[in-house]
PDB file of C-alpha atoms in Angstrom:
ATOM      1  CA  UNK C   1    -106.369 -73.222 -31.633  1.00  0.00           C
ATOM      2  CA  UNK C   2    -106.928 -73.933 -27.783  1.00  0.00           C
ATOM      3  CA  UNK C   3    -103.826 -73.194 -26.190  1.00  0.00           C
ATOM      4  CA  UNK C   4    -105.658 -73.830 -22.666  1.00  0.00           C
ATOM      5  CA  UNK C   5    -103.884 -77.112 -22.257  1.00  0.00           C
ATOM      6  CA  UNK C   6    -100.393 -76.039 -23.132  1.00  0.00           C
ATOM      7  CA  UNK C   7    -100.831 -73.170 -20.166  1.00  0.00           C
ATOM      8  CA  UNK C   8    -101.983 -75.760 -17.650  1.00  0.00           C
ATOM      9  CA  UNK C   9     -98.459 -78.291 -18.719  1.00  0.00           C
ATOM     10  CA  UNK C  10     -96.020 -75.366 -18.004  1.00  0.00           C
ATOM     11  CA  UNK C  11     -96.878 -75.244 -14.149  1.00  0.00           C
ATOM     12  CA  UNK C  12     -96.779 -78.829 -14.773  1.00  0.00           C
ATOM     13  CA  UNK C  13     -93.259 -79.163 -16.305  1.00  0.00           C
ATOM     14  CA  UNK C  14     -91.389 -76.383 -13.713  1.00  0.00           C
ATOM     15  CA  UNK C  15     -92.283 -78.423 -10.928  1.00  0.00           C
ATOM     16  CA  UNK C  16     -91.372 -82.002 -12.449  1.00  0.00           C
ATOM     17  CA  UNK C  17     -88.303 -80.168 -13.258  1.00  0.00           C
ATOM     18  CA  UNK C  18     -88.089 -78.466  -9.735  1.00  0.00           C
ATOM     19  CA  UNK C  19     -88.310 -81.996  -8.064  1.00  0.00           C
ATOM     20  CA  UNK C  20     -85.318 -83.683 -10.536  1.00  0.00           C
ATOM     21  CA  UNK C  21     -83.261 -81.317  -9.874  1.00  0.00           C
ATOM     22  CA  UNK C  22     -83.384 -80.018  -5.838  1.00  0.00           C
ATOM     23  CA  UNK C  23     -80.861 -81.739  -3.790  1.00  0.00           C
ATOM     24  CA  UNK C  24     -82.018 -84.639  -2.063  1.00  0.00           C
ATOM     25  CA  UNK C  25     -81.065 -84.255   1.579  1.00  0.00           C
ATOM     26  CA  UNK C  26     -79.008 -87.195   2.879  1.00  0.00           C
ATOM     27  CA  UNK C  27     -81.113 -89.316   5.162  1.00  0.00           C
ATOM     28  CA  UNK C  28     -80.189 -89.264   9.160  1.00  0.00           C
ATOM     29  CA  UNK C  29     -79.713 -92.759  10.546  1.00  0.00           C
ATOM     30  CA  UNK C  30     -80.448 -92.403  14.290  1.00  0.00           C
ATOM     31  CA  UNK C  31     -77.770 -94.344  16.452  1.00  0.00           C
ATOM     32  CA  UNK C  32     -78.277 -97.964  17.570  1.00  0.00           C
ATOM     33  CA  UNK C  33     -78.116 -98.772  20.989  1.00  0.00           C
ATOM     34  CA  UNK C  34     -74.950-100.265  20.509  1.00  0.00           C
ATOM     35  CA  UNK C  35     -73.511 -96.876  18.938  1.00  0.00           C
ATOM     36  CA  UNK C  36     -75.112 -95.366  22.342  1.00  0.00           C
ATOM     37  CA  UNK C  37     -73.028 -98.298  24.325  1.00  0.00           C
ATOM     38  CA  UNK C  38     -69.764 -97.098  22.984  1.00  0.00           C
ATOM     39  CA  UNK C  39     -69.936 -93.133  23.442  1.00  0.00           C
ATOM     40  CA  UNK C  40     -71.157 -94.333  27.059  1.00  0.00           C
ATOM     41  CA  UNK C  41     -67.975 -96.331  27.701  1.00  0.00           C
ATOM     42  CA  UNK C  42     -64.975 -94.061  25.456  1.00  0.00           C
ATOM     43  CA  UNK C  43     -66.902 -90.728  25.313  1.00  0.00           C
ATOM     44  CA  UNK C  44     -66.468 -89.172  29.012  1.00  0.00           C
ATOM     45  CA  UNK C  45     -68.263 -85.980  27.910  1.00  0.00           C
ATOM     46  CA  UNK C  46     -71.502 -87.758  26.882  1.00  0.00           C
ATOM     47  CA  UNK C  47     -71.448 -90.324  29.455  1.00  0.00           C
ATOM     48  CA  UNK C  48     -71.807 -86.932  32.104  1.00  0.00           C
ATOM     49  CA  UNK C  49     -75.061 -85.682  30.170  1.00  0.00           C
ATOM     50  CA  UNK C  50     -78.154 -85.829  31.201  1.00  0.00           C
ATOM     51  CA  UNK C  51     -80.476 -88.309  29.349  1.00  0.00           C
ATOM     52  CA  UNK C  52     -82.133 -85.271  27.417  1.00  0.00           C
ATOM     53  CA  UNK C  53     -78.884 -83.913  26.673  1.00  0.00           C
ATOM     54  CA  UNK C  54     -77.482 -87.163  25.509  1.00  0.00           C
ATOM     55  CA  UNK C  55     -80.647 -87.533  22.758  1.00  0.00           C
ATOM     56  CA  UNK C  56     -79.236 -84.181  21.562  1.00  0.00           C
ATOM     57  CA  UNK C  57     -75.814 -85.139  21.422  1.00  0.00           C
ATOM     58  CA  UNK C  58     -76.932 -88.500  19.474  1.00  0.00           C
ATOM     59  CA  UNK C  59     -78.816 -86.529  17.211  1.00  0.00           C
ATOM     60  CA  UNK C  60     -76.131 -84.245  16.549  1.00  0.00           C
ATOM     61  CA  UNK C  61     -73.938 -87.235  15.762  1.00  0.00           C
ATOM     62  CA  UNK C  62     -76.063 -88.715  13.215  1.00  0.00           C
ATOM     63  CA  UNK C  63     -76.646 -85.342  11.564  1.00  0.00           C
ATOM     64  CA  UNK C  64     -72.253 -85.241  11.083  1.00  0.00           C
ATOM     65  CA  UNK C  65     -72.542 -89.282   9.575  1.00  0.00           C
ATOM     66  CA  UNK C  66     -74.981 -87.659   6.910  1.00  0.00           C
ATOM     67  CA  UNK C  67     -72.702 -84.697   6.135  1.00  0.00           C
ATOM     68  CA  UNK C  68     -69.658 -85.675   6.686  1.00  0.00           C
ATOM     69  CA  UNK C  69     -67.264 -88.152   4.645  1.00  0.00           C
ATOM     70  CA  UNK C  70     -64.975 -90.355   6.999  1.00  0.00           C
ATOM     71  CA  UNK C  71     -62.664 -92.738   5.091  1.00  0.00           C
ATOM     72  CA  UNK C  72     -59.793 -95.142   6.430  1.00  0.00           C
ATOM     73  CA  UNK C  73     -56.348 -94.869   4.781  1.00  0.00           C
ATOM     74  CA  UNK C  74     -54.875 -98.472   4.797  1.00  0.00           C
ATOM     75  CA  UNK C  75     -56.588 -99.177   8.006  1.00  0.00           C
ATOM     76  CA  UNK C  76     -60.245-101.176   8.500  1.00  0.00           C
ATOM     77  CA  UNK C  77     -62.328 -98.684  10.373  1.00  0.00           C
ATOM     78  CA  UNK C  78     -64.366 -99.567  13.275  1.00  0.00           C
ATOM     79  CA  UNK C  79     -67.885 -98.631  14.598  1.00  0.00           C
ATOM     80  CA  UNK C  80     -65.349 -96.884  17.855  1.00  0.00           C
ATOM     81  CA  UNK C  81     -63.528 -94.805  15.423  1.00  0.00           C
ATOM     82  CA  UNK C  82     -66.647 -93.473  13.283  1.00  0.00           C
ATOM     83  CA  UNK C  83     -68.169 -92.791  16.977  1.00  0.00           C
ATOM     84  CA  UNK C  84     -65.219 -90.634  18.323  1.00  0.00           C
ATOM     85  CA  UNK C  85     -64.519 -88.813  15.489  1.00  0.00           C
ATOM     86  CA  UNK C  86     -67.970 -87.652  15.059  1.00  0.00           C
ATOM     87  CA  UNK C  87     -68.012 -86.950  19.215  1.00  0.00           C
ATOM     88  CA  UNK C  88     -64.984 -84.489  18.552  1.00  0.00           C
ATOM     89  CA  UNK C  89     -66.660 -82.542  15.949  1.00  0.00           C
ATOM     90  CA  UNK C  90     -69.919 -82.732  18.580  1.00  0.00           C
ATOM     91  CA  UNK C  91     -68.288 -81.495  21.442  1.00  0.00           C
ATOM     92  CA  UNK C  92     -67.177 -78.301  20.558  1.00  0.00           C
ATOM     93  CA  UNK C  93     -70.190 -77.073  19.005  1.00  0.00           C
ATOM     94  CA  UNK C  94     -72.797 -78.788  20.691  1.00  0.00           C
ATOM     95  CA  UNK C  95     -74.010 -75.091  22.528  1.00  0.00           C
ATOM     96  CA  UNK C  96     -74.725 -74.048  19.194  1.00  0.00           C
ATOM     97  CA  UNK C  97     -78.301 -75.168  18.060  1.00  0.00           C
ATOM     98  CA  UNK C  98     -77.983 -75.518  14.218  1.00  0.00           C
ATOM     99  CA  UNK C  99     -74.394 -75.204  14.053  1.00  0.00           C
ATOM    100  CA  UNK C 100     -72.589 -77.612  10.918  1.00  0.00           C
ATOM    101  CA  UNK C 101     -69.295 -77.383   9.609  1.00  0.00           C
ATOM    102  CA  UNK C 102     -69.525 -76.174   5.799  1.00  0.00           C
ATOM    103  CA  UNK C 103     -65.763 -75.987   5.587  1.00  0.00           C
ATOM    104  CA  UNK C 104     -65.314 -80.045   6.081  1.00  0.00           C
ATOM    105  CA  UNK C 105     -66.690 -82.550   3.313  1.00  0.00           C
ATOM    106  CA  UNK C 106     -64.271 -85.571   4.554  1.00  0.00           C
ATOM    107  CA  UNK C 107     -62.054 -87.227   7.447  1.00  0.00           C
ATOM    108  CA  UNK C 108     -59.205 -89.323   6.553  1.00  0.00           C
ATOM    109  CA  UNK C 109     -58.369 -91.513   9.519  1.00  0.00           C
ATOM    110  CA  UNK C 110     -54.381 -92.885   9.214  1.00  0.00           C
ATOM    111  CA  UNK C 111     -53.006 -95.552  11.250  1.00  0.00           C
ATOM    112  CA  UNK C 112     -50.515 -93.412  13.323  1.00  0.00           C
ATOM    113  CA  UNK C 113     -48.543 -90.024  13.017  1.00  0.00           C
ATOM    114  CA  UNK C 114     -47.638 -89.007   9.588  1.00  0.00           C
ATOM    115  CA  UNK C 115     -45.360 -86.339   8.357  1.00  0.00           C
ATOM    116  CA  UNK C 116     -45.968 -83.310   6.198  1.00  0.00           C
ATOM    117  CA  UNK C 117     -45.821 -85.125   3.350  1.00  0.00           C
ATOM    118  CA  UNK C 118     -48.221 -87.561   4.522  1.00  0.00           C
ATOM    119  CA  UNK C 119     -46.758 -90.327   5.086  1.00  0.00           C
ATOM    120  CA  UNK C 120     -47.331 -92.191   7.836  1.00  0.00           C
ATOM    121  CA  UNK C 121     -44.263 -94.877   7.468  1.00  0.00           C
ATOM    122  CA  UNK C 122     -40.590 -94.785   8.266  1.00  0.00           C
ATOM    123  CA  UNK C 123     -38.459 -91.809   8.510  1.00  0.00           C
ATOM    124  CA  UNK C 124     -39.946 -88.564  10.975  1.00  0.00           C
ATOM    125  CA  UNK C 125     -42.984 -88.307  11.583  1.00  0.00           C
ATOM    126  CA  UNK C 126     -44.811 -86.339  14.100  1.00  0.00           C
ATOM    127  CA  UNK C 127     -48.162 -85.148  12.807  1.00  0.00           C
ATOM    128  CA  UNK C 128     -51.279 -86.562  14.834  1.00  0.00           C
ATOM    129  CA  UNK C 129     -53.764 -84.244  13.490  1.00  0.00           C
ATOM    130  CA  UNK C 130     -53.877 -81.824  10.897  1.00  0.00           C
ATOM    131  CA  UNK C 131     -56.619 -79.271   8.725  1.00  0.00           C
ATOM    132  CA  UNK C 132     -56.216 -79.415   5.105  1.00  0.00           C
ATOM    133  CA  UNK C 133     -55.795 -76.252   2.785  1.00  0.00           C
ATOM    134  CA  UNK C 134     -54.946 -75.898  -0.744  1.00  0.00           C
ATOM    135  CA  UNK C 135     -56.205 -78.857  -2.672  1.00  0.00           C
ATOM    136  CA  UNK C 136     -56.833 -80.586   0.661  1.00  0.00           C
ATOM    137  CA  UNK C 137     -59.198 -78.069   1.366  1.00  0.00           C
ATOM    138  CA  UNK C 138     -62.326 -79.386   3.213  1.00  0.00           C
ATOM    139  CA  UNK C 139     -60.303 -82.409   4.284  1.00  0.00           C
ATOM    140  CA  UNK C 140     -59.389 -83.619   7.900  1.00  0.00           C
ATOM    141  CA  UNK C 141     -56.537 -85.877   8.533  1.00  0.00           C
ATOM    142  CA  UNK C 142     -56.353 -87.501  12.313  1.00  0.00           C
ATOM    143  CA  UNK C 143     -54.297 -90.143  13.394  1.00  0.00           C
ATOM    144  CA  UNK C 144     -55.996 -93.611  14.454  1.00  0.00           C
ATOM    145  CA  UNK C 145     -53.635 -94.087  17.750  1.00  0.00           C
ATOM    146  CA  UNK C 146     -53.714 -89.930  18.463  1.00  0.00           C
ATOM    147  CA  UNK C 147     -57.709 -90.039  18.216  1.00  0.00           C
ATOM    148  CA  UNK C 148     -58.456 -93.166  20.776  1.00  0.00           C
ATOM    149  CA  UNK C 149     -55.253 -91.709  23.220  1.00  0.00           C
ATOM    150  CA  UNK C 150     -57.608 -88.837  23.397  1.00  0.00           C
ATOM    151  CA  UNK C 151     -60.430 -90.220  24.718  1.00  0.00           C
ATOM    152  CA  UNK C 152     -58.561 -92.673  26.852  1.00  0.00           C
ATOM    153  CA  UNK C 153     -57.906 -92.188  30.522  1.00  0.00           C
ATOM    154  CA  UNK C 154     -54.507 -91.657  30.240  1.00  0.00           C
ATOM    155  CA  UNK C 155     -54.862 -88.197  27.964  1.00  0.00           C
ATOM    156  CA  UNK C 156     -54.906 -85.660  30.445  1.00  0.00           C
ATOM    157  CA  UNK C 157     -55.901 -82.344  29.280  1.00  0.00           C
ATOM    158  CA  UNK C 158     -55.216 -83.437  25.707  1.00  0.00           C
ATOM    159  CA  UNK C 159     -57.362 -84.664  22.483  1.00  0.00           C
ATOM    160  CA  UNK C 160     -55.791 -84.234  18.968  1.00  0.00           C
ATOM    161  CA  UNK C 161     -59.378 -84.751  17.232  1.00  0.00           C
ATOM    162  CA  UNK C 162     -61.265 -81.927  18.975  1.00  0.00           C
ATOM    163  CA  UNK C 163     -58.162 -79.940  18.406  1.00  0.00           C
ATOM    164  CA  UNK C 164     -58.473 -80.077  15.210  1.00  0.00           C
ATOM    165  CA  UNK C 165     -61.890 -79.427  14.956  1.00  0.00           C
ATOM    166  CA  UNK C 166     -61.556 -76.511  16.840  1.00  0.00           C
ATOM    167  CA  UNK C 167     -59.390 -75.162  14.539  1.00  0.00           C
ATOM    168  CA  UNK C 168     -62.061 -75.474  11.559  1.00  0.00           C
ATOM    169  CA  UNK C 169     -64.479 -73.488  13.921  1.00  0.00           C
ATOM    170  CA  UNK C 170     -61.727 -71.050  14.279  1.00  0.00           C
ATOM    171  CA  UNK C 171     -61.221 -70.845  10.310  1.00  0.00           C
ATOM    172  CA  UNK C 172     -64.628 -70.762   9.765  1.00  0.00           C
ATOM    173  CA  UNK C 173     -64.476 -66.858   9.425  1.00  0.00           C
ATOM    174  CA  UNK C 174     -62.212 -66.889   6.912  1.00  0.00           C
ATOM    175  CA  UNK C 175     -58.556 -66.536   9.072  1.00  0.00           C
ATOM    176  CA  UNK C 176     -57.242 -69.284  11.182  1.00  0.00           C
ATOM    177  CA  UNK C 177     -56.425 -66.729  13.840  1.00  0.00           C
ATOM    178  CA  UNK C 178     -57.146 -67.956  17.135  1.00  0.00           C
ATOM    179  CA  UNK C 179     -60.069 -65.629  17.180  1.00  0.00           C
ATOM    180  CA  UNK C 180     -62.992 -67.330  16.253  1.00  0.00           C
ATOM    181  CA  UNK C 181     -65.177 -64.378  15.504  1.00  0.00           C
ATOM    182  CA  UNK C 182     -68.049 -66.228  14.060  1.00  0.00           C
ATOM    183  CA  UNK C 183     -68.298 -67.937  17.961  1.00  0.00           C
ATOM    184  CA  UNK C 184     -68.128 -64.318  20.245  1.00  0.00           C
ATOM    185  CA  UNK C 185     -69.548 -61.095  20.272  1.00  0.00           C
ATOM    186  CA  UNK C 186     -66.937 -58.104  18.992  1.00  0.00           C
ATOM    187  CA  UNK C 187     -66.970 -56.584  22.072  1.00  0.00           C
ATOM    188  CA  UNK C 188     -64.760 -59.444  23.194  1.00  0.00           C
ATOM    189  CA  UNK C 189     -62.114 -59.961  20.597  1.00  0.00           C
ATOM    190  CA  UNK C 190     -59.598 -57.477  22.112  1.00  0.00           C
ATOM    191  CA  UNK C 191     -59.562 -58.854  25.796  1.00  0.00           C
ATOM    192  CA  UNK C 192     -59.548 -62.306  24.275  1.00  0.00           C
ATOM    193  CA  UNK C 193     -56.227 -61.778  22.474  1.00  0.00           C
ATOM    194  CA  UNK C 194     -54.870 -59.014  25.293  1.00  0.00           C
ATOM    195  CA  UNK C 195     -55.698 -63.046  28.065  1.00  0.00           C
ATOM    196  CA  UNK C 196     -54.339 -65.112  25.119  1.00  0.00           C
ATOM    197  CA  UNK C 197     -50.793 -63.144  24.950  1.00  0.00           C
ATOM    198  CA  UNK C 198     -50.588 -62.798  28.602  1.00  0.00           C
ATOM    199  CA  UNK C 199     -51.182 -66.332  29.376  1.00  0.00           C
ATOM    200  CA  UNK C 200     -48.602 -67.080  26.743  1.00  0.00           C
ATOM    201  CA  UNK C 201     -46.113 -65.090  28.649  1.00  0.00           C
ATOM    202  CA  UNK C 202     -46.777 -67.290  31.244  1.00  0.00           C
ATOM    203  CA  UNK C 203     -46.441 -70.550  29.113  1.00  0.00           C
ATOM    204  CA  UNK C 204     -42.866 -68.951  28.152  1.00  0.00           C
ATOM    205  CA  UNK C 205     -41.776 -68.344  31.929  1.00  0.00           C
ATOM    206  CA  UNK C 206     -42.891 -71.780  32.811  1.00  0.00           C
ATOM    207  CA  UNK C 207     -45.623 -70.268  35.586  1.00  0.00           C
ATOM    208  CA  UNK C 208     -48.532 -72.107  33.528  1.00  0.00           C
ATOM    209  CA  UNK C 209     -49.844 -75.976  33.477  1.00  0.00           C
ATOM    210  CA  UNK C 210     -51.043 -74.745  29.610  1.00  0.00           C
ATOM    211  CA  UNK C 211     -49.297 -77.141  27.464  1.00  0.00           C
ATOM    212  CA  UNK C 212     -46.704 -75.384  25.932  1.00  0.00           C
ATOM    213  CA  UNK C 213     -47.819 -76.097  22.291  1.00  0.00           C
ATOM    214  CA  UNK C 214     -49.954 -73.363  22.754  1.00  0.00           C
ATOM    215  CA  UNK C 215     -47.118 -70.710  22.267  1.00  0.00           C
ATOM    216  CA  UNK C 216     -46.062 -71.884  19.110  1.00  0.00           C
ATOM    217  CA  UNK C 217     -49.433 -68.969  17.602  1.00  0.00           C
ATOM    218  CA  UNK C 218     -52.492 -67.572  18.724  1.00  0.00           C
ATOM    219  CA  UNK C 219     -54.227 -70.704  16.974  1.00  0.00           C
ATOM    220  CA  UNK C 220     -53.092 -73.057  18.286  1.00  0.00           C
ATOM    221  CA  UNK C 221     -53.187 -71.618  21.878  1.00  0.00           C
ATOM    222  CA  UNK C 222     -56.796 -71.303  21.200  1.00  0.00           C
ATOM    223  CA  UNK C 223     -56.922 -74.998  20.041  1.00  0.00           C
ATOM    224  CA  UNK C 224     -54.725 -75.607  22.916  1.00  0.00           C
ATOM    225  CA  UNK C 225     -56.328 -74.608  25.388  1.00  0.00           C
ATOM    226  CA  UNK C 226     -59.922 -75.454  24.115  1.00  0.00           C
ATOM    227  CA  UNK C 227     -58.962 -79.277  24.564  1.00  0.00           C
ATOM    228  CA  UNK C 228     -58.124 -78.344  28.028  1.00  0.00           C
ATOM    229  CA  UNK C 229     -61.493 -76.842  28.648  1.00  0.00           C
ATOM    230  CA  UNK C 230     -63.453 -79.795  27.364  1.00  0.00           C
ATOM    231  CA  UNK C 231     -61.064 -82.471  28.757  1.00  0.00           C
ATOM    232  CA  UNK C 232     -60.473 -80.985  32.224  1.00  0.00           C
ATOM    233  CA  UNK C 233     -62.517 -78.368  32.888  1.00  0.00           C
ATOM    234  CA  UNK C 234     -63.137 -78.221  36.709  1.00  0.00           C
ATOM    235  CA  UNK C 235     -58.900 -78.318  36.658  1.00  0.00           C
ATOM    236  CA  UNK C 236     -59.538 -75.376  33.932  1.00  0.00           C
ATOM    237  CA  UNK C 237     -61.628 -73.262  36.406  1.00  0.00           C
ATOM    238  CA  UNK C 238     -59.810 -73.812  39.159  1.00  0.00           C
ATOM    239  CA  UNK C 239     -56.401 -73.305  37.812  1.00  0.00           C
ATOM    240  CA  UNK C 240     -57.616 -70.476  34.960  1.00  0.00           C
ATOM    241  CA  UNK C 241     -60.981 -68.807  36.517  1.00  0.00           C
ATOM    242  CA  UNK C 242     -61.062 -65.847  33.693  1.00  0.00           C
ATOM    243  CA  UNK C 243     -59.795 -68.097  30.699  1.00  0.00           C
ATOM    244  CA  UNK C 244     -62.533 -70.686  31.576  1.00  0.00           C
ATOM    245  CA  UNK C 245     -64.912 -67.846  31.411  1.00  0.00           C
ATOM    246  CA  UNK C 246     -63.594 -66.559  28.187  1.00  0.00           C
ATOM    247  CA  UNK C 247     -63.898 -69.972  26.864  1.00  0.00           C
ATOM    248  CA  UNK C 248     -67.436 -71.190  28.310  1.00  0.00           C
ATOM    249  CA  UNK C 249     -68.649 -67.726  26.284  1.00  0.00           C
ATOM    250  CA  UNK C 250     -67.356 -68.665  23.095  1.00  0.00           C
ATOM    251  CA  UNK C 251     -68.395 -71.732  23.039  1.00  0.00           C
ATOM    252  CA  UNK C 252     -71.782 -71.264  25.246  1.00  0.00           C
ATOM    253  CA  UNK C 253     -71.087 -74.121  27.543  1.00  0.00           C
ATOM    254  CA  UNK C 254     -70.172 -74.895  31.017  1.00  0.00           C
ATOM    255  CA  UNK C 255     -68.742 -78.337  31.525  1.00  0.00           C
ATOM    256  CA  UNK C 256     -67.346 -77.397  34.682  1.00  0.00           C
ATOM    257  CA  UNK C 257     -70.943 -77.109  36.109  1.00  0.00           C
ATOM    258  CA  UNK C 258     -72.227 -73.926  38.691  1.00  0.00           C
ATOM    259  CA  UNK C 259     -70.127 -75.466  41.281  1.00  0.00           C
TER     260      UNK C 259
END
């Protein structure tokens, strides 16, 4: 018996097989020029790139839509809140050519602050932002009002949503630490948390404009001050010359410009 064609329909069958099974990649939408309207008008750090830069950014936008899960809790979501949530998972990683965020499958947007139970009416509740662990593992919570204060004009040297994505940079080696060690070179790590201590010394004697959130741990000083960086960095430079630098390292950027 010719067993000639059974040899050629294995090759056959592995890739059939091959093709049914690989995971599809999700398909990119690129952003309309309305989606490019809004980060123009709400997103100050865009709206200061350069139009090559800006292409990147947008690209880097529509790559987190395709990755990403972002969901409304009792809320109707807008085309602005999609478009700053993704911007605050952009910004902090947008020196990093292929960087993605493998620990995040989903956003939750909620109306307001919540509490640690989650609720987000009646009784306490003080939570704008928050990184899930345990069974909400993977899972970002933000507060609707916390994420457009932000971005408003009115927010200072604050923004809860790239706070909290700066936290799931800084867990992405494992320890929520306020050493992001997946982001800097070794070398750096001990004069990173020798400036972080000091600077928190400072915080404690009042002789620092650092919000003082950033004693409560080393993580969220680094969070802290990370949404100071990217919200007023010339202030940052000025005010903090060798924490800027520390910062514009670890996250290879320099918002405050060569000036």
């Amino acid at each position: 018996m010719n067993s000639l064609p059974f040899a050629y329909l294995i090759p056959i069958f592995l890739l059939t097989l091959y093709f049914i099974l690989r995971k599809k990649k999700p398909a990119i939408e690129p952003l309309t020029d309305t989606d490019k309207k809004i980060l123009d008008d709400y997103v100050g750090y865009y709206h200061n790139l350069d139009s090559t830069e800006k292409i990147r950014f947008e690209q880097k936008i529509a790559e987190f839509f395709s990755t990403v899960k972002i969901e409304a809790v009792e809320l109707e979501m807008t085309t602005l809140d999609e478009l700053l949530i993704a911007s605050s998972a952009v910004i902090p990683i947008f020196g990093f050519e292929h960087w993605q965020y493998k620990n995040l499958t989903s956003v939750l947007l909620y109306p307001d602050t919540f509490n640690k139970d989650f609720q987000f009416e009646g009784g306490e509740r003080n939570i704008m932002g928050m990184v899930g662990s345990g069974y909400m593992n993977g899972q970002m919570i933000l507060s609707r009002s916390a994420l457009r204060h932000g971005f408003s004009k009115s927010a200072g040297k604050e923004n809860t949503a790239i706070h909290e994505f700066v936290h799931l940079l800084d867990k992405s080696d494992g320890a929520t630490d306020g050493v992001p060690e997946n982001l800097m070179s070794h070398e750096y790590t001990l004069p990173w948390i020798k400036m972080m201590h000091e600077e928190i010394e400072r915080i404690e004697d009042n002789k620092s404009d650092i919000n003082p959130y950033a004693i409560t741990n080393q993580a969220e000083f680094f969070a802290v001050v990370s949404e100071y960086f990217f919200e007023k960095p010339e202030l940052l430079k000025d005010k903090h010359p060798d924490l800027y630098q520390a910062l514009s390292r670890i996250f290879a950027q320099n918002p405050a410009g060569s000036n």
